PDB file of C-alpha atoms and ligand atoms in Angstrom:
ATOM      1  CA  MET A   1      -4.176 -22.397 -10.722  1.00  0.00           C
ATOM      2  CA  ARG A   2      -7.884 -21.602 -10.793  1.00  0.00           C
ATOM      3  CA  VAL A   3      -9.690 -19.638  -8.127  1.00  0.00           C
ATOM      4  CA  LYS A   4     -12.231 -21.794  -6.268  1.00  0.00           C
ATOM      5  CA  ALA A   5     -13.713 -19.225  -3.933  1.00  0.00           C
ATOM      6  CA  LEU A   6     -13.237 -15.843  -2.308  1.00  0.00           C
ATOM      7  CA  ARG A   7     -13.855 -15.598   1.434  1.00  0.00           C
ATOM      8  CA  GLU A   8     -14.526 -12.143   2.874  1.00  0.00           C
ATOM      9  CA  LEU A   9     -11.857 -11.064   5.344  1.00  0.00           C
ATOM     10  CA  ILE A  10     -12.472  -7.302   5.668  1.00  0.00           C
ATOM     11  CA  SER A  11     -15.851  -5.770   4.821  1.00  0.00           C
ATOM     12  CA  PRO A  12     -16.248  -2.484   2.913  1.00  0.00           C
ATOM     13  CA  GLN A  13     -17.639  -0.933   6.130  1.00  0.00           C
ATOM     14  CA  ALA A  14     -14.595  -2.009   8.152  1.00  0.00           C
ATOM     15  CA  LEU A  15     -12.283  -0.621   5.446  1.00  0.00           C
ATOM     16  CA  ASP A  16     -14.106   2.706   5.512  1.00  0.00           C
ATOM     17  CA  ARG A  17     -13.882   2.952   9.299  1.00  0.00           C
ATOM     18  CA  ARG A  18     -10.186   2.121   9.344  1.00  0.00           C
ATOM     19  CA  VAL A  19      -9.301   4.528   6.524  1.00  0.00           C
ATOM     20  CA  ARG A  20     -11.025   7.340   8.453  1.00  0.00           C
ATOM     21  CA  GLU A  21      -8.987   6.483  11.565  1.00  0.00           C
ATOM     22  CA  LEU A  22      -5.717   6.515   9.639  1.00  0.00           C
ATOM     23  CA  ALA A  23      -6.615   9.833   7.976  1.00  0.00           C
ATOM     24  CA  ALA A  24      -7.372  11.374  11.372  1.00  0.00           C
ATOM     25  CA  ARG A  25      -3.912  10.358  12.644  1.00  0.00           C
ATOM     26  CA  ILE A  26      -2.221  11.672   9.504  1.00  0.00           C
ATOM     27  CA  ASN A  27      -4.126  14.979   9.770  1.00  0.00           C
ATOM     28  CA  GLU A  28      -2.898  15.341  13.338  1.00  0.00           C
ATOM     29  CA  ASP A  29       0.714  14.411  12.582  1.00  0.00           C
ATOM     30  CA  TYR A  30       1.130  16.548   9.442  1.00  0.00           C
ATOM     31  CA  ARG A  31      -0.770  19.712  10.387  1.00  0.00           C
ATOM     32  CA  GLY A  32       0.972  22.816   9.001  1.00  0.00           C
ATOM     33  CA  ARG A  33       3.589  20.867   7.019  1.00  0.00           C
ATOM     34  CA  ASP A  34       4.368  20.611   3.272  1.00  0.00           C
ATOM     35  CA  VAL A  35       3.148  17.119   2.553  1.00  0.00           C
ATOM     36  CA  ILE A  36       3.516  15.078  -0.606  1.00  0.00           C
ATOM     37  CA  VAL A  37       1.468  11.876  -0.654  1.00  0.00           C
ATOM     38  CA  LEU A  38       2.673   9.235  -3.111  1.00  0.00           C
ATOM     39  CA  CYS A  39       0.473   6.453  -4.487  1.00  0.00           C
ATOM     40  CA  VAL A  40       2.231   3.196  -5.320  1.00  0.00           C
ATOM     41  CA  LEU A  41       0.430   1.917  -8.418  1.00  0.00           C
ATOM     42  CA  ASN A  42      -1.427  -0.234  -9.155  1.00  0.00           C
ATOM     43  CA  GLY A  43      -2.485  -1.870  -5.915  1.00  0.00           C
ATOM     44  CA  ALA A  44      -2.826   1.229  -3.737  1.00  0.00           C
ATOM     45  CA  PHE A  45      -5.155   3.148  -6.044  1.00  0.00           C
ATOM     46  CA  MET A  46      -8.377   2.537  -4.113  1.00  0.00           C
ATOM     47  CA  PHE A  47      -6.899   2.941  -0.620  1.00  0.00           C
ATOM     48  CA  PHE A  48      -5.107   6.105  -1.779  1.00  0.00           C
ATOM     49  CA  ALA A  49      -8.288   7.586  -3.299  1.00  0.00           C
ATOM     50  CA  ASP A  50     -10.275   6.972  -0.113  1.00  0.00           C
ATOM     51  CA  LEU A  51      -7.477   8.134   2.196  1.00  0.00           C
ATOM     52  CA  VAL A  52      -6.649  11.427   0.457  1.00  0.00           C
ATOM     53  CA  ARG A  53     -10.334  12.397   0.396  1.00  0.00           C
ATOM     54  CA  ARG A  54     -10.166  12.431   4.198  1.00  0.00           C
ATOM     55  CA  LEU A  55      -6.980  14.530   4.431  1.00  0.00           C
ATOM     56  CA  GLU A  56      -7.157  18.143   5.598  1.00  0.00           C
ATOM     57  CA  VAL A  57      -3.452  18.999   5.213  1.00  0.00           C
ATOM     58  CA  ASP A  58      -3.571  20.428   1.666  1.00  0.00           C
ATOM     59  CA  PRO A  59      -1.262  17.735   0.261  1.00  0.00           C
ATOM     60  CA  LEU A  60       0.344  17.485  -3.160  1.00  0.00           C
ATOM     61  CA  LEU A  61      -0.303  14.099  -4.764  1.00  0.00           C
ATOM     62  CA  ASP A  62       1.835  12.071  -7.133  1.00  0.00           C
ATOM     63  CA  PHE A  63       1.988   8.533  -8.471  1.00  0.00           C
ATOM     64  CA  LEU A  64       4.691   5.979  -9.089  1.00  0.00           C
ATOM     65  CA  ARG A  65       5.003   2.402 -10.164  1.00  0.00           C
ATOM     66  CA  VAL A  66       7.706  -0.134  -9.455  1.00  0.00           C
ATOM     67  CA  ALA A  67       8.320  -3.548 -10.940  1.00  0.00           C
ATOM     68  CA  SER A  68       9.719  -6.195  -8.657  1.00  0.00           C
ATOM     69  CA  TYR A  69      11.293  -9.288 -10.157  1.00  0.00           C
ATOM     70  CA  GLY A  70      11.228 -12.558  -8.293  1.00  0.00           C
ATOM     71  CA  LYS A  71      10.612 -16.279  -8.459  1.00  0.00           C
ATOM     72  CA  ASN A  72       7.143 -17.680  -7.749  1.00  0.00           C
ATOM     73  CA  ASP A  73       5.242 -15.232  -5.558  1.00  0.00           C
ATOM     74  CA  GLU A  74       8.311 -14.147  -3.601  1.00  0.00           C
ATOM     75  CA  SER A  75       9.742 -10.733  -4.483  1.00  0.00           C
ATOM     76  CA  SER A  76      13.512 -10.635  -4.978  1.00  0.00           C
ATOM     77  CA  GLY A  77      14.378  -7.127  -3.922  1.00  0.00           C
ATOM     78  CA  THR A  78      15.449  -6.318  -7.470  1.00  0.00           C
ATOM     79  CA  VAL A  79      13.151  -3.405  -8.070  1.00  0.00           C
ATOM     80  CA  SER A  80      12.988  -0.682 -10.704  1.00  0.00           C
ATOM     81  CA  PHE A  81      10.710   2.268 -11.450  1.00  0.00           C
ATOM     82  CA  THR A  82       8.355   1.763 -14.374  1.00  0.00           C
ATOM     83  CA  LYS A  83       6.838   5.170 -13.587  1.00  0.00           C
ATOM     84  CA  ASP A  84       8.801   7.592 -11.468  1.00  0.00           C
ATOM     85  CA  VAL A  85       7.505  10.417  -9.288  1.00  0.00           C
ATOM     86  CA  GLU A  86       7.262  13.719 -11.179  1.00  0.00           C
ATOM     87  CA  LEU A  87       7.244  16.223  -8.290  1.00  0.00           C
ATOM     88  CA  SER A  88      10.479  17.349  -6.661  1.00  0.00           C
ATOM     89  CA  LEU A  89      10.654  15.745  -3.215  1.00  0.00           C
ATOM     90  CA  ALA A  90      13.575  17.728  -1.790  1.00  0.00           C
ATOM     91  CA  GLY A  91      12.768  19.284   1.585  1.00  0.00           C
ATOM     92  CA  LYS A  92       9.245  17.824   1.658  1.00  0.00           C
ATOM     93  CA  ASP A  93       7.469  15.617   4.163  1.00  0.00           C
ATOM     94  CA  VAL A  94       6.710  12.570   2.063  1.00  0.00           C
ATOM     95  CA  LEU A  95       4.126   9.897   2.851  1.00  0.00           C
ATOM     96  CA  ILE A  96       4.146   6.752   0.717  1.00  0.00           C
ATOM     97  CA  VAL A  97       0.812   4.949   0.376  1.00  0.00           C
ATOM     98  CA  GLU A  98       1.090   1.233  -0.428  1.00  0.00           C
ATOM     99  CA  ASP A  99      -1.467  -1.553  -0.557  1.00  0.00           C
ATOM    100  CA  ILE A 100       0.359  -4.341   1.276  1.00  0.00           C
ATOM    101  CA  VAL A 101       3.772  -4.975   2.763  1.00  0.00           C
ATOM    102  CA  ASP A 102       4.747  -8.630   2.603  1.00  0.00           C
ATOM    103  CA  THR A 103       8.483  -9.465   2.815  1.00  0.00           C
ATOM    104  CA  GLY A 104       9.113  -5.718   2.805  1.00  0.00           C
ATOM    105  CA  ARG A 105      11.741  -5.900   0.066  1.00  0.00           C
ATOM    106  CA  THR A 106       9.867  -3.741  -2.446  1.00  0.00           C
ATOM    107  CA  MET A 107       9.229  -0.995   0.115  1.00  0.00           C
ATOM    108  CA  ALA A 108      12.745  -1.143   1.551  1.00  0.00           C
ATOM    109  CA  PHE A 109      14.146  -0.428  -1.910  1.00  0.00           C
ATOM    110  CA  LEU A 110      11.587   2.265  -2.674  1.00  0.00           C
ATOM    111  CA  MET A 111      12.031   4.068   0.649  1.00  0.00           C
ATOM    112  CA  GLU A 112      15.801   4.115   0.271  1.00  0.00           C
ATOM    113  CA  GLU A 113      15.456   5.572  -3.222  1.00  0.00           C
ATOM    114  CA  ILE A 114      12.951   8.250  -2.124  1.00  0.00           C
ATOM    115  CA  ARG A 115      15.018   9.114   0.952  1.00  0.00           C
ATOM    116  CA  SER A 116      18.061   9.754  -1.269  1.00  0.00           C
ATOM    117  CA  ARG A 117      16.197  12.634  -2.922  1.00  0.00           C
ATOM    118  CA  GLY A 118      16.676  14.860   0.099  1.00  0.00           C
ATOM    119  CA  VAL A 119      13.240  14.595   1.697  1.00  0.00           C
ATOM    120  CA  ASN A 120      12.670  16.280   5.056  1.00  0.00           C
ATOM    121  CA  SER A 121      10.864  13.206   6.379  1.00  0.00           C
ATOM    122  CA  LEU A 122       9.553   9.927   5.024  1.00  0.00           C
ATOM    123  CA  ARG A 123       6.792   7.704   6.356  1.00  0.00           C
ATOM    124  CA  LEU A 124       4.834   4.728   5.091  1.00  0.00           C
ATOM    125  CA  ALA A 125       1.107   4.028   5.163  1.00  0.00           C
ATOM    126  CA  ALA A 126       0.080   0.510   4.148  1.00  0.00           C
ATOM    127  CA  LEU A 127      -3.446  -0.834   4.174  1.00  0.00           C
ATOM    128  CA  VAL A 128      -2.293  -4.349   5.065  1.00  0.00           C
ATOM    129  CA  ASP A 129       0.817  -5.389   6.937  1.00  0.00           C
ATOM    130  CA  LYS A 130       1.753  -9.084   6.669  1.00  0.00           C
ATOM    131  CA  VAL A 131       4.092  -8.661   9.571  1.00  0.00           C
ATOM    132  CA  GLU A 132       5.080 -12.337  10.058  1.00  0.00           C
ATOM    133  CA  ARG A 133       6.363 -12.563   6.480  1.00  0.00           C
ATOM    134  CA  ARG A 134       8.860  -9.720   6.883  1.00  0.00           C
ATOM    135  CA  THR A 135      12.439 -10.561   5.812  1.00  0.00           C
ATOM    136  CA  VAL A 136      13.898  -7.048   5.990  1.00  0.00           C
ATOM    137  CA  ASN A 137      13.818  -4.460   8.738  1.00  0.00           C
ATOM    138  CA  LEU A 138      10.922  -2.215   7.748  1.00  0.00           C
ATOM    139  CA  ALA A 139       8.315  -0.543   9.929  1.00  0.00           C
ATOM    140  CA  VAL A 140       4.898   0.580   8.693  1.00  0.00           C
ATOM    141  CA  ASP A 141       4.055   3.951  10.296  1.00  0.00           C
ATOM    142  CA  TYR A 142       0.325   3.826   9.487  1.00  0.00           C
ATOM    143  CA  ALA A 143      -0.894   0.242   9.147  1.00  0.00           C
ATOM    144  CA  GLY A 144      -4.542  -0.437   8.353  1.00  0.00           C
ATOM    145  CA  PHE A 145      -4.766  -4.130   9.178  1.00  0.00           C
ATOM    146  CA  THR A 146      -2.224  -6.717  10.281  1.00  0.00           C
ATOM    147  CA  ILE A 147      -2.672 -10.244   8.931  1.00  0.00           C
ATOM    148  CA  PRO A 148      -0.404 -13.277   9.415  1.00  0.00           C
ATOM    149  CA  SER A 149      -0.305 -14.836   5.930  1.00  0.00           C
ATOM    150  CA  GLY A 150      -2.584 -15.977   3.093  1.00  0.00           C
ATOM    151  CA  PHE A 151      -3.168 -14.359  -0.276  1.00  0.00           C
ATOM    152  CA  ILE A 152      -5.766 -11.589  -0.366  1.00  0.00           C
ATOM    153  CA  VAL A 153      -7.511  -9.657  -3.129  1.00  0.00           C
ATOM    154  CA  GLY A 154      -9.934  -6.781  -3.540  1.00  0.00           C
ATOM    155  CA  TYR A 155      -9.892  -3.054  -2.736  1.00  0.00           C
ATOM    156  CA  GLY A 156      -7.045  -2.607  -5.242  1.00  0.00           C
ATOM    157  CA  LEU A 157      -5.253  -5.897  -4.590  1.00  0.00           C
ATOM    158  CA  ASP A 158      -5.106  -8.409  -7.416  1.00  0.00           C
ATOM    159  CA  TYR A 159      -4.561 -12.039  -8.312  1.00  0.00           C
ATOM    160  CA  ALA A 160      -3.153 -11.944 -11.879  1.00  0.00           C
ATOM    161  CA  GLU A 161      -4.802  -8.515 -12.342  1.00  0.00           C
ATOM    162  CA  ARG A 162      -8.261  -9.784 -11.286  1.00  0.00           C
ATOM    163  CA  PHE A 163     -10.433  -8.663  -8.366  1.00  0.00           C
ATOM    164  CA  ARG A 164      -8.964  -5.158  -7.920  1.00  0.00           C
ATOM    165  CA  GLU A 165     -12.445  -3.637  -8.286  1.00  0.00           C
ATOM    166  CA  LEU A 166     -14.023  -5.440  -5.323  1.00  0.00           C
ATOM    167  CA  PRO A 167     -15.074  -3.130  -2.463  1.00  0.00           C
ATOM    168  CA  GLY A 168     -13.947  -5.510   0.336  1.00  0.00           C
ATOM    169  CA  ILE A 169     -10.898  -7.695   0.970  1.00  0.00           C
ATOM    170  CA  TYR A 170     -11.107 -11.449   0.390  1.00  0.00           C
ATOM    171  CA  VAL A 171      -8.890 -14.481   0.953  1.00  0.00           C
ATOM    172  CA  VAL A 172      -8.313 -16.461  -2.252  1.00  0.00           C
ATOM    173  CA  GLU A 173      -8.992 -20.193  -2.132  1.00  0.00           C
ATOM    174  CA  LEU A 174      -7.402 -22.044  -5.067  1.00  0.00           C
ATOM    175  CA  GLU A 175      -8.463 -25.334  -6.657  1.00  0.00           C
ATOM    176  CA  GLU A 176      -6.184 -28.284  -5.876  1.00  0.00           C
TER     177      GLU A 176
HETATM  178  P1  LIG B   1       7.127  -7.527  -0.798  1.00  0.00           P
HETATM  179  O1  LIG B   1       8.280  -6.920  -1.536  1.00  0.00           O
HETATM  180  O2  LIG B   1       7.332  -8.993  -0.529  1.00  0.00           O
HETATM  181  O3  LIG B   1       6.763  -6.786   0.461  1.00  0.00           O
HETATM  182  O4  LIG B   1       5.921  -7.520  -1.809  1.00  0.00           O
HETATM  183  C1  LIG B   1       4.936  -6.590  -1.755  1.00  0.00           C
HETATM  184  C2  LIG B   1       4.074  -6.636  -2.997  1.00  0.00           C
HETATM  185  O5  LIG B   1       3.636  -7.969  -3.304  1.00  0.00           O
HETATM  186  C3  LIG B   1       2.825  -5.834  -2.748  1.00  0.00           C
HETATM  187  O6  LIG B   1       3.001  -4.489  -3.112  1.00  0.00           O
HETATM  188  C4  LIG B   1       1.810  -6.544  -3.610  1.00  0.00           C
HETATM  189  O7  LIG B   1       1.844  -6.019  -4.913  1.00  0.00           O
HETATM  190  C5  LIG B   1       2.262  -7.980  -3.632  1.00  0.00           C
HETATM  191  N1  LIG B   1       1.526  -8.802  -2.655  1.00  0.00           N
HETATM  192  C6  LIG B   1       2.021  -9.353  -1.517  1.00  0.00           C
HETATM  193  N2  LIG B   1       1.079 -10.056  -0.866  1.00  0.00           N
HETATM  194  C7  LIG B   1      -0.058  -9.921  -1.583  1.00  0.00           C
HETATM  195  C8  LIG B   1      -1.409 -10.396  -1.399  1.00  0.00           C
HETATM  196  O8  LIG B   1      -1.774 -11.103  -0.447  1.00  0.00           O
HETATM  197  N3  LIG B   1      -2.299 -10.039  -2.375  1.00  0.00           N
HETATM  198  C9  LIG B   1      -1.971  -9.273  -3.439  1.00  0.00           C
HETATM  199  N4  LIG B   1      -0.734  -8.803  -3.643  1.00  0.00           N
HETATM  200  C10 LIG B   1       0.226  -9.121  -2.722  1.00  0.00           C
HETATM  201 MG1  LIG B   2       2.058  -3.308  -4.576  1.00  0.00          MG
END
């Protein structure tokens, strides 16, 4: 399917404001603790880069990537690491940074896996929470924006690897 148009949903200015608000909450909640902040590649790279620049908790940073196999655009919950975390997470306060939580299956798997490594605490920050699409029980601790449905791109999010570089978030309109 070809992309007909992109309609702006969240401006770069609104993203900047919201990321600052989330960082302020995280700074408050994690003061004085040993924090590891994990970036879920590829989609979270831009949100992660902006968020960690606002953190004042002296965090350690690491990166991971998971592949999720599913039919159509629905993830199946069968998930595997294509790049694992390299830091030891045992005893640490771990914050996962993700671009978007849709059905929640990918994050449910990932959080269970990370939790099994003996972390002291585990929380999730997601730029976008598609809360109505949730099929598993998963709460986002730091949610940037809540949207009902629709496919979005930009600010790290892609449609077939396109549009990740855009500074705002856009709804994709496809040709019939
Ligand atoms: P879930 O397992 O259904 O929660 O799938 C989450 C993953 O699907 C996200 O990490 C994204 O990679 C992708 N995804 C879900 N919705 C969108 C969207 O609107 N735009 C871009 N990627 C999306
Ligand atoms: Mg993702």
